[in-house]
Coordinates of N, CA, C and O in Angstrom, one line a residue:
X538 N 0.4 33.6 18.1 CA 1.0 34.1 19.4 C 0.1 33.4 20.6 O -1.0 32.8 20.2
X539 N 0.6 33.4 21.6 CA 0.1 32.7 22.9 C -0.8 33.2 23.8 O -1.2 32.9 24.7
X540 N -1.2 34.7 23.4 CA -2.1 35.5 24.3 C -1.3 36.5 25.2 O -0.1 36.4 25.3
X541 N -2.0 37.3 26.0 CA -1.5 38.5 26.8 C -1.0 37.4 28.0 O -1.3 36.7 28.4
X542 N 0.0 38.1 28.7 CA 0.7 37.7 30.1 C -0.4 37.9 31.2 O -0.4 39.0 31.8
X543 N -1.4 36.9 31.5 CA -2.5 37.2 32.3 C -2.0 37.5 33.8 O -2.5 38.1 34.4
X544 N -1.0 36.7 34.1 CA -0.5 36.5 35.5 C 0.4 38.1 35.5 O 0.0 38.5 36.6
X545 N 0.8 38.6 34.7 CA 1.4 40.1 34.8 C 0.3 41.0 34.8 O 0.3 41.9 35.8
X546 N -0.9 40.9 34.1 CA -1.9 41.8 34.1 C -2.6 41.8 35.6 O -2.6 42.9 36.2
X547 N -2.7 40.7 36.1 CA -3.3 40.5 37.5 C -2.3 41.2 38.5 O -2.7 42.0 39.4
X548 N -0.9 40.7 38.5 CA 0.0 41.3 39.4 C 0.1 43.0 39.3 O -0.1 43.5 40.3
X549 N 0.1 43.4 38.2 CA 0.1 44.9 38.0 C -1.1 45.6 38.6 O -1.2 46.5 39.3
X550 N -2.5 44.9 38.0 CA -3.6 45.5 38.7 C -3.7 45.3 40.2 O -4.2 46.4 40.8
X551 N -3.0 44.6 40.9 CA -3.0 44.5 42.3 C -2.2 45.6 42.9 O -2.6 45.8 44.2
X552 N -1.3 46.3 42.3 CA -0.4 47.3 43.0 C -0.5 48.6 42.4 O 0.0 49.5 42.8
X553 N -1.2 48.7 41.4 CA -1.5 50.3 40.7 C -2.8 50.8 40.8 O -3.7 50.0 40.9
X554 N -2.7 52.0 40.9 CA -4.3 52.8 40.7 C -4.6 53.4 39.4 O -5.3 54.3 39.4
X555 N -3.7 53.1 38.4 CA -3.9 53.6 37.0 C -4.5 52.6 36.1 O -4.4 51.3 36.4
X556 N -5.2 52.9 35.1 CA -5.7 52.1 33.9 C -4.5 51.1 33.6 O -3.5 51.6 33.2
X557 N -4.8 49.9 33.2 CA -3.8 48.9 32.9 C -4.2 48.6 31.5 O -5.5 48.1 31.2
X558 N -3.4 48.7 30.6 CA -3.4 48.4 29.0 C -2.7 47.1 28.8 O -1.4 47.3 28.9
X559 N -3.3 46.2 28.3 CA -2.6 45.1 27.7 C -2.2 45.2 26.4 O -3.0 45.4 25.6
X560 N -1.0 44.9 26.1 CA -0.4 44.8 24.8 C 0.3 43.8 24.5 O 1.4 43.4 25.4
X561 N 0.4 43.3 23.4 CA 1.5 42.3 23.0 C 0.8 40.7 23.2 O 0.6 40.5 24.4
X562 N 0.9 39.9 22.3 CA 0.6 38.6 22.5 C -0.7 38.0 21.8 O -1.1 37.0 21.8
X563 N -1.6 39.1 21.5 CA -2.9 38.6 21.0 C -2.9 37.9 19.6 O -2.1 38.4 18.8
X564 N -3.7 36.8 19.5 CA -3.6 36.1 18.1 C -5.1 35.7 18.0 O -5.3 35.3 16.8
X565 N -6.0 35.6 19.1 CA -7.3 35.2 18.8 C -8.3 36.0 19.5 O -7.7 36.9 20.4
X566 N -9.5 36.2 19.2 CA -10.5 37.0 19.8 C -10.5 36.6 21.5 O -10.5 37.5 22.3
X567 N -10.4 35.2 21.7 CA -10.4 34.8 23.1 C -9.4 35.3 23.8 O -9.4 35.5 25.2
X568 N -8.1 35.8 23.3 CA -7.0 36.3 24.1 C -7.4 37.6 24.6 O -7.1 38.0 25.7
X569 N -8.2 38.5 23.8 CA -8.6 39.6 24.2 C -9.6 39.6 25.6 O -9.5 40.3 26.5
X570 N -10.6 38.8 25.3 CA -11.5 38.4 26.5 C -10.7 37.9 27.7 O -10.9 38.5 28.7
X571 N -9.7 36.9 27.6 CA -8.9 36.7 28.8 C -8.4 37.8 29.4 O -8.1 37.9 30.7
X572 N -7.7 38.6 28.5 CA -6.9 39.9 29.2 C -8.0 40.9 30.0 O -7.7 41.2 31.0
X573 N -9.1 41.0 29.5 CA -10.1 41.9 30.2 C -10.7 40.9 31.3 O -10.8 41.6 32.4
X574 N -10.8 39.8 31.2 CA -11.3 39.0 32.5 C -10.2 39.2 33.4 O -10.3 39.1 34.8
X575 N -8.8 39.3 33.2 CA -7.6 39.2 34.1 C -7.7 40.7 34.7 O -6.8 40.6 35.6
X576 N -8.4 41.5 34.0 CA -8.4 42.9 34.6 C -7.8 44.0 34.1 O -7.9 45.2 34.5
X577 N -7.3 43.9 32.7 CA -7.0 44.8 31.8 C -8.2 45.8 31.7 O -9.2 45.4 31.4
X578 N -7.8 47.3 31.7 CA -8.9 48.2 31.6 C -8.9 48.5 30.2 O -10.1 49.0 29.6
X579 N -8.0 48.1 29.3 CA -8.1 48.1 27.9 C -7.1 47.1 27.2 O -6.2 46.7 27.8
X580 N -7.2 46.9 26.0 CA -6.4 45.9 25.3 C -6.2 46.4 23.8 O -6.9 47.1 23.4
X581 N -5.0 46.3 23.3 CA -4.6 46.4 22.2 C -3.6 45.4 21.4 O -3.2 44.6 22.1
X582 N -3.6 45.6 20.2 CA -2.9 44.7 19.1 C -2.6 45.5 18.0 O -3.4 46.4 17.6
X583 N -1.6 45.1 17.3 CA -1.4 45.7 15.9 C -1.4 44.6 14.8 O -1.9 44.6 14.0
X584 N -0.5 43.6 15.1 CA -0.1 42.6 14.1 C -1.3 41.7 13.5 O -1.6 41.4 12.4
X585 N -2.4 41.5 14.4 CA -3.7 41.0 14.2 C -4.4 41.7 13.2 O -5.1 41.0 12.3
X586 N -4.3 42.9 13.2 CA -5.0 43.8 12.5 C -4.4 44.1 11.1 O -4.8 44.2 10.0
X587 N -2.9 44.3 11.2 CA -2.0 44.6 10.0 C -2.1 43.6 9.0 O -1.9 43.5 7.6
X588 N -2.1 42.3 9.6 CA -2.0 41.0 8.9 C -3.6 40.4 8.5 O -3.4 39.4 8.1
X589 N -4.5 41.1 8.9 CA -5.8 40.6 8.8 C -6.3 39.4 9.3 O -7.0 38.5 8.6
X590 N -5.5 38.9 10.4 CA -5.7 37.8 11.2 C -7.0 37.9 12.0 O -8.1 36.9 11.8
X591 N -7.5 39.1 12.4 CA -8.7 39.4 12.8 C -9.2 40.8 12.5 O -8.3 41.5 12.1
X592 N -10.3 41.2 12.6 CA -10.7 42.5 12.3 C -11.2 43.1 13.5 O -11.3 42.5 14.8
X593 N -11.2 44.4 13.6 CA -11.6 45.2 14.6 C -12.8 44.8 15.3 O -13.3 44.5 16.6
X594 N -14.0 44.5 14.3 CA -15.2 44.0 14.5 C -15.6 42.8 15.4 O -16.5 42.6 16.0
X595 N -14.3 42.0 15.0 CA -14.6 40.7 15.4 C -14.2 40.6 16.9 O -14.7 40.0 17.9
X596 N -13.1 41.6 17.3 CA -12.7 41.5 18.7 C -13.8 42.3 19.3 O -14.0 41.9 20.5
X597 N -14.5 43.3 18.9 CA -15.3 44.2 19.7 C -16.5 43.0 19.8 O -17.1 43.2 21.1
X598 N -16.9 42.4 18.9 CA -18.1 41.5 19.0 C -17.8 40.4 20.0 O -18.7 40.2 20.9
X599 N -16.5 40.1 20.0 CA -16.3 38.9 21.1 C -16.1 39.5 22.5 O -16.6 38.8 23.5
X600 N -15.6 40.8 22.6 CA -15.7 41.3 24.1 C -17.2 41.7 24.4 O -17.5 41.5 25.6
X601 N -17.9 42.1 23.5 CA -19.3 42.4 23.8 C -20.1 41.2 24.3 O -20.7 41.2 25.2
X602 N -19.9 40.2 23.5 CA -20.5 38.8 23.8 C -20.1 38.3 25.2 O -21.0 37.6 25.9
X603 N -18.9 38.7 25.5 CA -18.5 38.3 26.9 C -18.8 39.3 28.0 O -18.5 38.9 29.1
X604 N -19.6 40.3 27.8 CA -20.1 41.1 28.6 C -19.3 42.5 28.8 O -19.6 43.0 29.8
X605 N -18.4 42.6 28.2 CA -17.5 43.8 28.2 C -18.1 45.0 27.5 O -18.5 44.7 26.2
X606 N -18.1 46.2 28.0 CA -18.3 47.2 27.3 C -17.3 47.7 26.2 O -16.0 47.5 26.4
X607 N -17.7 47.9 25.1 CA -16.8 48.2 23.8 C -17.2 49.5 23.3 O -18.3 50.0 23.4
X608 N -16.3 50.4 22.8 CA -16.6 51.6 21.9 C -16.4 51.5 20.5 O -15.6 50.8 20.2

């Protein structure tokens, strides 16, 4: 996959006052980091975990290394 729609995330963040959750398109850890940098309050994915392309730990580690809070 090609990553989250970063332009859409930025556009939505500019006009709403609710948390924005990015969904769909993640294929690498960097895609999650890019979405967070674009302003997503949370990121989610399913396929990369179901097909074991990535682990949740890898994504959390990547986000933490980029300076984002993870739970």
